[in-house]
Amino acid sequence: MNLMNRSALNAYSKVQVDTSTEGASPHKLIDLLFEGAIFAVSNAKGHMERNEVAAKGKKISHAIAIIDDGLKNSLNLEAGGDLALNLRDLYEYMSQKLLLANMDNDVGALDEVSRLLVDLRGAWATIDPVKTIQAEPAALKAAPIQAAIDAPKPAQAQPAMAAGRAYGRVAGYGAEQFNERSSHSFGNA
């Protein structure tokens, strides 16, 4: 690929990332972090298989940065309780696995981290608050916020509440604001 095409591709990628995050909900931003980490690990695997050492290291470093600086740092350990602590430990484990994969050229370790990220992303997608709200549109038409607070929540709302507390900082709530709102919505955890 010549320099002009590479430059155009990089510019397109930047615009695509900028537009995909502009106006995105906090939930979507976490999903984009999962997507970026999965993509970086996948690229690292390809570079590893082609023995492209520098490119492999760059992609693994990128995946670690997304996991540590994005996913792990977005956790609210105070409000998230055991779930947030377990996620933090899992993110640390994944970062360590990626470091070892880089040093040992271990494709299996990359596959393991990729599977963990895909599983977490799938679980995250199931608790999308926008989908929960859209599931009860009639109750939300008159007074959307009050209806959301007063509406009975399905059994699967409890994991969503816990995950919401774990990522409370991302949603723009501190522990107090989230706990106050969640106690109205879901009862005490």
Short mmCIF file of C-alpha atoms in Angstrom, two decimals:
data_model
loop_
_atom_site.label_atom_id
_atom_site.label_comp_id
_atom_site.label_asym_id
_atom_site.label_seq_id
_atom_site.Cartn_x
_atom_site.Cartn_y
_atom_site.Cartn_z
CA MET A 1 0.00 0.00 0.00
CA ASN A 2 1.51 3.33 -0.97
CA LEU A 3 1.91 6.23 1.45
CA MET A 4 -1.05 8.22 0.07
CA ASN A 5 -3.46 5.28 0.39
CA ARG A 6 -2.24 4.51 3.91
CA SER A 7 -2.72 8.16 4.89
CA ALA A 8 -6.23 8.16 3.46
CA LEU A 9 -7.04 4.92 5.27
CA ASN A 10 -5.75 6.34 8.57
CA ALA A 11 -7.79 9.52 8.08
CA TYR A 12 -10.90 7.46 7.31
CA SER A 13 -10.34 5.30 10.38
CA LYS A 14 -10.02 8.38 12.59
CA VAL A 15 -13.20 9.91 11.18
CA GLN A 16 -15.04 6.62 11.61
CA VAL A 17 -13.95 6.36 15.26
CA ASP A 18 -14.79 10.02 15.92
CA THR A 19 -18.28 9.68 14.44
CA SER A 20 -18.97 6.37 16.17
CA THR A 21 -18.19 7.85 19.60
CA GLU A 22 -19.85 11.22 19.03
CA GLY A 23 -23.14 11.17 20.90
CA ALA A 24 -22.65 7.56 21.98
CA SER A 25 -24.17 6.47 25.26
CA PRO A 26 -21.83 5.41 28.07
CA HIS A 27 -23.00 1.84 27.42
CA LYS A 28 -22.03 2.12 23.75
CA LEU A 29 -18.61 3.52 24.67
CA ILE A 30 -17.84 0.43 26.75
CA ASP A 31 -19.02 -1.72 23.85
CA LEU A 32 -16.63 0.16 21.56
CA LEU A 33 -13.78 -0.51 23.99
CA PHE A 34 -14.58 -4.24 23.86
CA GLU A 35 -14.70 -4.08 20.06
CA GLY A 36 -11.35 -2.28 19.88
CA ALA A 37 -9.65 -4.73 22.22
CA ILE A 38 -11.01 -7.74 20.32
CA PHE A 39 -9.87 -6.22 17.02
CA ALA A 40 -6.38 -5.45 18.39
CA VAL A 41 -5.96 -9.01 19.71
CA SER A 42 -7.13 -10.42 16.37
CA ASN A 43 -4.64 -8.26 14.50
CA ALA A 44 -1.88 -9.24 16.92
CA LYS A 45 -2.62 -12.90 16.22
CA GLY A 46 -2.27 -12.33 12.48
CA HIS A 47 1.02 -10.50 12.97
CA MET A 48 2.24 -13.26 15.28
CA GLU A 49 1.39 -15.95 12.73
CA ARG A 50 3.26 -13.98 10.03
CA ASN A 51 6.23 -13.44 12.39
CA GLU A 52 5.84 -9.64 12.20
CA VAL A 53 7.33 -8.94 15.61
CA ALA A 54 7.07 -5.13 15.75
CA ALA A 55 3.48 -5.03 14.48
CA LYS A 56 2.50 -7.85 16.88
CA GLY A 57 3.95 -5.96 19.82
CA LYS A 58 2.20 -2.75 18.80
CA LYS A 59 -1.21 -4.44 18.57
CA ILE A 60 -0.77 -6.30 21.85
CA SER A 61 0.25 -3.03 23.53
CA HIS A 62 -2.85 -1.40 22.05
CA ALA A 63 -5.09 -4.17 23.40
CA ILE A 64 -3.50 -3.87 26.85
CA ALA A 65 -4.00 -0.09 26.81
CA ILE A 66 -7.69 -0.51 25.95
CA ILE A 67 -8.16 -3.08 28.70
CA ASP A 68 -6.19 -1.17 31.36
CA ASP A 69 -6.88 2.46 30.48
CA GLY A 70 -10.39 1.97 29.15
CA LEU A 71 -12.22 -1.02 30.57
CA LYS A 72 -10.47 -1.37 33.93
CA ASN A 73 -10.28 2.36 34.65
CA SER A 74 -13.97 2.81 33.90
CA LEU A 75 -14.96 0.49 36.74
CA ASN A 76 -16.48 2.06 39.85
CA LEU A 77 -15.01 -0.20 42.52
CA GLU A 78 -16.90 1.44 45.38
CA ALA A 79 -20.36 1.18 43.87
CA GLY A 80 -19.76 -1.96 41.82
CA GLY A 81 -19.01 -4.26 44.74
CA ASP A 82 -17.85 -7.80 44.02
CA LEU A 83 -18.74 -7.57 40.33
CA ALA A 84 -16.43 -4.60 39.80
CA LEU A 85 -13.65 -6.27 41.79
CA ASN A 86 -14.01 -9.49 39.79
CA LEU A 87 -13.96 -7.57 36.50
CA ARG A 88 -10.86 -5.66 37.63
CA ASP A 89 -9.12 -8.94 38.43
CA LEU A 90 -10.18 -10.42 35.10
CA TYR A 91 -8.87 -7.37 33.21
CA GLU A 92 -5.55 -7.66 35.06
CA TYR A 93 -5.40 -11.35 34.16
CA MET A 94 -6.05 -10.57 30.49
CA SER A 95 -3.32 -7.91 30.45
CA GLN A 96 -0.85 -10.36 31.98
CA LYS A 97 -1.84 -13.05 29.47
CA LEU A 98 -1.26 -10.60 26.63
CA LEU A 99 2.19 -9.70 27.96
CA LEU A 100 3.11 -13.38 28.18
CA ALA A 101 1.63 -14.05 24.74
CA ASN A 102 3.86 -11.33 23.33
CA MET A 103 7.00 -12.68 25.02
CA ASP A 104 6.32 -16.34 24.21
CA ASN A 105 4.57 -15.94 20.83
CA ASP A 106 1.66 -17.85 22.33
CA VAL A 107 -1.30 -17.86 19.95
CA GLY A 108 -3.32 -19.87 22.49
CA ALA A 109 -3.04 -17.05 25.04
CA LEU A 110 -4.29 -14.56 22.45
CA ASP A 111 -7.20 -16.87 21.68
CA GLU A 112 -8.03 -17.15 25.39
CA VAL A 113 -8.07 -13.37 25.88
CA SER A 114 -10.12 -12.95 22.72
CA ARG A 115 -12.72 -15.47 23.97
CA LEU A 116 -12.92 -13.69 27.33
CA LEU A 117 -13.41 -10.32 25.64
CA VAL A 118 -16.07 -11.71 23.29
CA ASP A 119 -17.92 -13.30 26.23
CA LEU A 120 -17.78 -10.10 28.27
CA ARG A 121 -18.93 -8.05 25.30
CA GLY A 122 -21.87 -10.39 24.78
CA ALA A 123 -22.84 -10.14 28.44
CA TRP A 124 -22.50 -6.35 28.27
CA ALA A 125 -24.79 -6.23 25.22
CA THR A 126 -27.55 -8.07 27.11
CA ILE A 127 -27.80 -5.31 29.71
CA ASP A 128 -28.09 -2.37 27.31
CA PRO A 129 -30.28 0.14 29.16
CA VAL A 130 -31.62 1.52 25.85
CA LYS A 131 -32.97 -1.92 24.92
CA THR A 132 -34.53 -2.28 28.37
CA ILE A 133 -36.31 1.04 27.98
CA GLN A 134 -37.46 0.20 24.44
CA ALA A 135 -38.95 -3.06 25.71
CA GLU A 136 -41.57 -1.07 27.66
CA PRO A 137 -42.48 1.80 25.27
CA ALA A 138 -46.14 2.22 26.30
CA ALA A 139 -45.24 2.77 29.95
CA LEU A 140 -42.63 5.36 29.01
CA LYS A 141 -44.56 7.65 26.66
CA ALA A 142 -46.27 9.92 29.20
CA ALA A 143 -43.46 10.63 31.64
CA PRO A 144 -40.32 8.82 30.50
CA ILE A 145 -38.09 9.34 33.52
CA GLN A 146 -40.72 8.77 36.20
CA ALA A 147 -42.12 5.77 34.31
CA ALA A 148 -38.66 4.24 34.12
CA ILE A 149 -38.20 4.75 37.84
CA ASP A 150 -41.64 3.40 38.78
CA ALA A 151 -41.94 0.55 36.24
CA PRO A 152 -41.55 -2.99 37.59
CA LYS A 153 -38.26 -4.48 36.52
CA PRO A 154 -37.80 -7.99 35.13
CA ALA A 155 -35.61 -10.51 36.94
CA GLN A 156 -32.75 -9.84 34.54
CA ALA A 157 -32.63 -6.23 35.76
CA GLN A 158 -30.64 -7.23 38.83
CA PRO A 159 -27.49 -8.13 36.83
CA ALA A 160 -27.96 -4.91 34.88
CA MET A 161 -28.11 -2.96 38.12
CA ALA A 162 -24.93 -4.59 39.38
CA ALA A 163 -23.12 -3.98 36.10
CA GLY A 164 -24.39 -0.43 36.07
CA ARG A 165 -22.93 0.14 39.50
CA ALA A 166 -19.67 -1.48 38.41
CA TYR A 167 -19.43 0.98 35.53
CA GLY A 168 -21.16 3.84 37.35
CA ARG A 169 -18.43 6.38 36.60
CA VAL A 170 -18.81 5.80 32.87
CA ALA A 171 -22.51 6.54 33.03
CA GLY A 172 -21.70 9.91 34.59
CA TYR A 173 -22.99 8.94 38.02
CA GLY A 174 -20.98 8.81 41.16
CA ALA A 175 -21.81 6.08 43.62
CA GLU A 176 -24.34 8.27 45.46
CA GLN A 177 -26.28 9.29 42.37
CA PHE A 178 -26.39 5.78 40.96
CA ASN A 179 -27.36 4.17 44.24
CA GLU A 180 -30.08 6.76 44.78
CA ARG A 181 -31.55 6.19 41.32
CA SER A 182 -31.13 2.41 41.40
CA SER A 183 -32.84 2.12 44.77
CA HIS A 184 -35.89 3.80 43.23
CA SER A 185 -35.75 1.61 40.14
CA PHE A 186 -34.79 -1.77 41.47
CA GLY A 187 -35.09 -1.75 45.22
CA ASN A 188 -32.03 -2.22 47.39
CA ALA A 189 -29.41 -4.58 46.06
#
